[in-house]
Every structure is written in structure tokens, then in C-alpha cells.
Tab-separated table of C-alpha atoms in Angstrom:
chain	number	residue	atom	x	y	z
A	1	UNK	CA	0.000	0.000	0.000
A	2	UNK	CA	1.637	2.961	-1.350
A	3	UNK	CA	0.404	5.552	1.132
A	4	UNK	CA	0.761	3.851	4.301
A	5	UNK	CA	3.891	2.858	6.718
A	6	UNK	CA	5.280	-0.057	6.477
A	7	UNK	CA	3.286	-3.192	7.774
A	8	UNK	CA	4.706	-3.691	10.897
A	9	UNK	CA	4.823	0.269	12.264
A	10	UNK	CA	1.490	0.414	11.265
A	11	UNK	CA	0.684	-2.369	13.819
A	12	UNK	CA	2.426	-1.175	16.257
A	13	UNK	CA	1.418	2.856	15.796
A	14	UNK	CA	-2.561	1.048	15.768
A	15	UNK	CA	-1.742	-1.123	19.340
A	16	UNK	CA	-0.570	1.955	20.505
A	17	UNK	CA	-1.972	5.198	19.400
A	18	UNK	CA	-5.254	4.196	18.025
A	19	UNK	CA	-6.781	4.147	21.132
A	20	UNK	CA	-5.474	7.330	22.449
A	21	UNK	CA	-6.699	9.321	19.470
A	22	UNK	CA	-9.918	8.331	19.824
A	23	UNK	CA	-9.824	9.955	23.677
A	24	UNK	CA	-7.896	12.629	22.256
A	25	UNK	CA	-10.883	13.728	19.499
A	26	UNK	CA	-13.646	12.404	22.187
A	27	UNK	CA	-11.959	15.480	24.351
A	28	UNK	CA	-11.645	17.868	22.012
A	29	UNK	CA	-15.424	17.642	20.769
A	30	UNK	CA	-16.607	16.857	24.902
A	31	UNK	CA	-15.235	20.124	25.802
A	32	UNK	CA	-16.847	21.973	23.179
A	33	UNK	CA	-20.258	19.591	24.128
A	34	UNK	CA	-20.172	20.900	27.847
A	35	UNK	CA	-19.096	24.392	26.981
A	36	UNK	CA	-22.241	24.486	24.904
A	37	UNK	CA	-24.864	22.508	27.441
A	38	UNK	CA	-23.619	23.591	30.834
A	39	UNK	CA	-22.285	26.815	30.304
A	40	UNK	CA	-19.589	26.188	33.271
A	41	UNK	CA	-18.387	28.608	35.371
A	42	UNK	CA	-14.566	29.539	36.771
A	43	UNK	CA	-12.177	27.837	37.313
A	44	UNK	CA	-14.187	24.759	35.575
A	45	UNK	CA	-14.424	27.224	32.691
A	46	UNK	CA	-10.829	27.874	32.711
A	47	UNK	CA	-9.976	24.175	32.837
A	48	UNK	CA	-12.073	22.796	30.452
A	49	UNK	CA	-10.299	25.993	27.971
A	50	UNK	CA	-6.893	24.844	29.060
A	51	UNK	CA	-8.179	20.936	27.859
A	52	UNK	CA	-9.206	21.376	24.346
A	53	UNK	CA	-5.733	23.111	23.216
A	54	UNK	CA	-3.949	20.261	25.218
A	55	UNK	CA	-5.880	17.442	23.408
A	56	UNK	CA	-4.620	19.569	20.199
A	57	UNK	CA	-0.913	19.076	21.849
A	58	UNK	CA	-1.563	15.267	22.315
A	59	UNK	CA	-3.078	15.073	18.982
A	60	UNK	CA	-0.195	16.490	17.148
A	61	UNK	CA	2.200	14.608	19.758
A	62	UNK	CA	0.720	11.047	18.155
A	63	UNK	CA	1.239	12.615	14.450
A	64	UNK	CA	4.724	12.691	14.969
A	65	UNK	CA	5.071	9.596	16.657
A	66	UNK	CA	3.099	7.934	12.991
A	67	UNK	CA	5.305	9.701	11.225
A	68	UNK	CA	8.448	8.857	13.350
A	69	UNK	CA	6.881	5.137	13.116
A	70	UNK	CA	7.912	4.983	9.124
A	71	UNK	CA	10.427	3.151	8.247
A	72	UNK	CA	9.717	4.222	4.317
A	73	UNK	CA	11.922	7.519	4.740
A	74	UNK	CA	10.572	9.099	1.558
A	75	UNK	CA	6.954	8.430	2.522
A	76	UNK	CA	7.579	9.449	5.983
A	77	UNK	CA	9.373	12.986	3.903
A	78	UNK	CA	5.846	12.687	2.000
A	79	UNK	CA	3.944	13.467	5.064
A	80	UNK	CA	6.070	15.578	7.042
A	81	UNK	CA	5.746	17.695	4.119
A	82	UNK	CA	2.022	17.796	3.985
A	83	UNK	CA	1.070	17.745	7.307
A	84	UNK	CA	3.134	21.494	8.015
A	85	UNK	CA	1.157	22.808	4.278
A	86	UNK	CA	-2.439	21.586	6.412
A	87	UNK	CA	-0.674	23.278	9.777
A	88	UNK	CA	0.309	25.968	7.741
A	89	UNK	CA	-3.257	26.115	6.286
A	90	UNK	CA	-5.261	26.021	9.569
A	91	UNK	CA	-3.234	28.420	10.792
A	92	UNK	CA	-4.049	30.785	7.664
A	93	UNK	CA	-7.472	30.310	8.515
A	94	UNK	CA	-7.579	30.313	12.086
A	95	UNK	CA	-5.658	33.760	11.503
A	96	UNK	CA	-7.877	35.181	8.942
A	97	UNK	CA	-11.251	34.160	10.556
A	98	UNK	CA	-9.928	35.816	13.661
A	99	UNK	CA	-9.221	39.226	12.019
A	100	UNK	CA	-12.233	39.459	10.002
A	101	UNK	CA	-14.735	38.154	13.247
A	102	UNK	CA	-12.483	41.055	15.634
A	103	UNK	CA	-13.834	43.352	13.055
A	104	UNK	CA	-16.741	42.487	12.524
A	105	UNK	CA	-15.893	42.215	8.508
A	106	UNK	CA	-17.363	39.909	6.034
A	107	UNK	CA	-20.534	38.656	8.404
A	108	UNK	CA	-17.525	36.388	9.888
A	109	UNK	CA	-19.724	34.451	12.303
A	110	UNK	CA	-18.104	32.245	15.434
A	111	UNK	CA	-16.929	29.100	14.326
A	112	UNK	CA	-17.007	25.987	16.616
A	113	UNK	CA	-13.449	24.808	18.475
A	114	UNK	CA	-13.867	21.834	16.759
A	115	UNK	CA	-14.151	22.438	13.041
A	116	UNK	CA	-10.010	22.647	13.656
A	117	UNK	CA	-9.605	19.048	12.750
A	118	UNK	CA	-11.815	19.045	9.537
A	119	UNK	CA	-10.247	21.773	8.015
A	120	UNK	CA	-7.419	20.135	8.910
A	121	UNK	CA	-7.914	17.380	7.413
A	122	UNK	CA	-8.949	19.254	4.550
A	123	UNK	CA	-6.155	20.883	3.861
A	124	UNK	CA	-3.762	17.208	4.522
A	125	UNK	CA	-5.995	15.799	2.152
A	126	UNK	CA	-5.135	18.765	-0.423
A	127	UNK	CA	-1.378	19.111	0.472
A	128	UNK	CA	-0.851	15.461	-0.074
A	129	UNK	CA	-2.852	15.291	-3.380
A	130	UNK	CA	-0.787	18.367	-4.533
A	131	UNK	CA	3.085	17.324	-3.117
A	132	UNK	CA	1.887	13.387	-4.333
A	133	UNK	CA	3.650	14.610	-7.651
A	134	UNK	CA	7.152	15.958	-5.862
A	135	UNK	CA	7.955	12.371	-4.122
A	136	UNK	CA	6.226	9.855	-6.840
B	1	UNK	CA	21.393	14.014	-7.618
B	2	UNK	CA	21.957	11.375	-10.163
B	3	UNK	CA	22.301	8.102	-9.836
B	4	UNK	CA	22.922	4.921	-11.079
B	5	UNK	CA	19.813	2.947	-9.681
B	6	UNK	CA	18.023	2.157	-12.893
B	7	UNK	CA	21.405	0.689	-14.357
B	8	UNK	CA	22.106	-1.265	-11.528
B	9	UNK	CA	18.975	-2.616	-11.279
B	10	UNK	CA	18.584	-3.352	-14.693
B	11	UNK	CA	21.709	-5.588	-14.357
B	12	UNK	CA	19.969	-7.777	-11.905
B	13	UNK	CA	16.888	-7.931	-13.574
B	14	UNK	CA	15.036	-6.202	-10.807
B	15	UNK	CA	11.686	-4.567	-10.875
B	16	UNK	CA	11.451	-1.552	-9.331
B	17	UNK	CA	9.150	-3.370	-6.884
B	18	UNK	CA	11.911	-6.066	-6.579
B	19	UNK	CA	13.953	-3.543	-5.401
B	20	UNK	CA	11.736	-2.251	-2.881
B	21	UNK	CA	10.983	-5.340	-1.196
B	22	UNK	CA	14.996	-6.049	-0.574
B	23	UNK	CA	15.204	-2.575	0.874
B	24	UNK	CA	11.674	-2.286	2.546
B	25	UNK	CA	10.317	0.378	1.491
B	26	UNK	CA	7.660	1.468	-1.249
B	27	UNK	CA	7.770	1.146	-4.473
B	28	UNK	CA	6.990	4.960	-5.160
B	29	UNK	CA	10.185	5.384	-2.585
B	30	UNK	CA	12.257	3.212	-5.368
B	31	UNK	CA	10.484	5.496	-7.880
B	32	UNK	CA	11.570	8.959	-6.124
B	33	UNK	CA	14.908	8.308	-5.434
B	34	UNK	CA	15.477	6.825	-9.282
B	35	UNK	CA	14.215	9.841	-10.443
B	36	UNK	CA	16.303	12.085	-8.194
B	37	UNK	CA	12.995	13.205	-6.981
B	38	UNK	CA	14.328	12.642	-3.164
B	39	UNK	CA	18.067	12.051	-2.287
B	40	UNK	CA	17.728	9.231	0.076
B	41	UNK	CA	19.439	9.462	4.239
B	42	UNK	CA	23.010	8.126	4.662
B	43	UNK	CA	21.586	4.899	6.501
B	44	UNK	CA	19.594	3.853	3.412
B	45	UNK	CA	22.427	4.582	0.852
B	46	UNK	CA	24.710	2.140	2.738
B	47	UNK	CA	21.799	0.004	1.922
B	48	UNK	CA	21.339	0.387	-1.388
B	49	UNK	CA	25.595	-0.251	-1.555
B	50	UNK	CA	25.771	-3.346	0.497
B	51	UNK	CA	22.600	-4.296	-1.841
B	52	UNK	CA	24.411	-4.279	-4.949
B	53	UNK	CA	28.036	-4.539	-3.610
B	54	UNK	CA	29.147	-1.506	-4.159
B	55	UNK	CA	30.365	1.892	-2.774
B	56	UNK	CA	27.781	4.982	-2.426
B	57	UNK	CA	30.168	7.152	-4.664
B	58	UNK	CA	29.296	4.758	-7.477
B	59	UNK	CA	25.601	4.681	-7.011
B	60	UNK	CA	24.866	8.079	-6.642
B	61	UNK	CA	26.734	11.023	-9.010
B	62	UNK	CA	27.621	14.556	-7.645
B	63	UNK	CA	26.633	15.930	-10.917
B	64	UNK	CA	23.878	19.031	-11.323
């Protein structure tokens, strides 16, 4: 499988970080869940804020630790290369969304915490579509 | 970077997928560094020398 690690570091990257993902995104969107049902209060407030950008840590934490899992150094260049583009991208956005909701420009309306990992994905999906080319 | 892969490989009658297999990694990776579309680590160049018995200077050519 072209696009994949090799067969045995994806076994072990599954027995190992598979799991812990799944916790990782089930945070990420549970904070956001409770933020929008309960409407907590300090310090809960403040701790639950403090969460979702440390799932984002973990998240990105296990990325490397795929990548690092790769045996298949050009693939593993493949992806290292894409997933800064779809960092790179988010951040565009993130950046750009920000600006234009501070000022009130272009009816920029609050976006949800947790459309960060689509449009993440999004943009991995376009950055490794678009550098596929440069390594194959 | 040039290089000598498709030669040497050629010689042995390997696909490019043969190749791949003895150094375990894809066959797009083959691909890429044949091409001189990615210059492969030290580590795997020492492979790819002790893989056709040979030195790294006479796989891979310091020519632009």
C-alpha cells in the first residue's frame, strides 16, 4: 500500500496510538459539548479551555510519533511535508477568521473549536494530493 | 542528484518493486529516489551499496 507505513509500524502505531486518538478527538469535541450545554463557570471554565488546546498538543504529539513510526523515509518525507502545508493552512485560517470576526468584517460568524480538525484534514488531504507529484 | 539505480537494477533484472521489497520500502520510494525526486538518508544509501556490492560514490553522481 503505497500511502501507508510499512506493515509492521502500522501495527504497532494502531496497538498503541489508536486508542489514544480516539480519547484525544472524544476530548476535544466533549469540551466543546459541555461548553455548549452547561455553560460552566470559573475555574471549571478555565480548565475545560486549558483541555481542548492540550488534546490539540496530544493530537499532534501522536502525528509525529506515525510519522516517526515509518520506516519508508521518503513516505515518511511525504507526510512531514504535507502535514506542516495543512498546519500551515489552519493556521491561515484560524488567523484570517480571527481578524475578520475582531472586526466584525465579512458577516464572519463564530466558528465551533472543533471544526479545527476538519479543516485540517482538509487541507492534509489537499497538500498530499498536490506534493503526491514531488515524491512519486 | 543522479544516480545509477536504474542501471544497476537493470543488471539484476530487478523490478522496481523487486527492489523495494529487498530494501523495505515502497515502491513509489524506489520510484523517487530513481528519479532524483528525493536524495535518500546516509543509513539507506549504505543500503542500497551493500545491496548491490558496491560503494555509495558509485551509485549516486555529484553531478547538477
Amino acid at each position: 500500500m503505497p500511502f501507508m507505513p510499512t506493515k509492521e509500524a502500522k501495527m504497532r502505531y494502531r496497538r498503541r496510538g489508536a486508542p489514544a486518538i480516539v480519547i484525544v478527538i472524544g476530548t476535544f469535541y466533549g469540551v466543546h459539548w459541555v461548553f455548549d450545554r452547561y455553560h460552566p463557570s470559573e475555574p471549571w471554565a478555565i480548565f475545560l479551555a486549558l483541555l481542548q488546546p492540550l488534546s490539540l498538543i496530544v493530537l499532534a504529539t501522536f502525528i509525529v510519533q506515525f510519522l516517526n513510526e515509518d520506516r519508508d523515509e521518503v513516505q515518511m518525507a511525504y507526510r512531514r511535508h504535507a502535514v506542516s502545508w495543512a498546519t500551515a493552512g489552519l493556521l491561515a485560517v484560524s488567523l484570517c477568521w480571527n481578524q475578520l470576526g475582531v472586526y466584525k468584517l465579512a458577516g464572519a460568524r463564530e466558528v465551533a473549536p472543533g471544526m479545527a480538525i476538519p479543516v485540517f484534514v482538509g487541507f492534509l488531504i489537499v497538500a498530499l494530493l498536490a506534493l503526491k507529484r514531488r515524491y512519486q | 542528484m543522479n544516480n545509477r539505480l536504474k542501471v544497476l537494477r537493470a543488471e539484476r533484472n530487478w523490478s522496481q518493486a523487486d527492489l523495494a521489497q529487498r530494501l523495505e520500502v515502497s515502491r513509489q520510494s524506489v520510484n523517487a529516489i530513481e528519479t532524483g525526486k528525493f536524495d535518500p538518508s546516509l543509513p539507506l544509501a549504505f543500503k542500497l551499496a551493500k545491496l548491490f556490492g558496491t560503494t555509495i560514490e558509485a551509485i549516486f553522481l555529484d553531478i547538477e
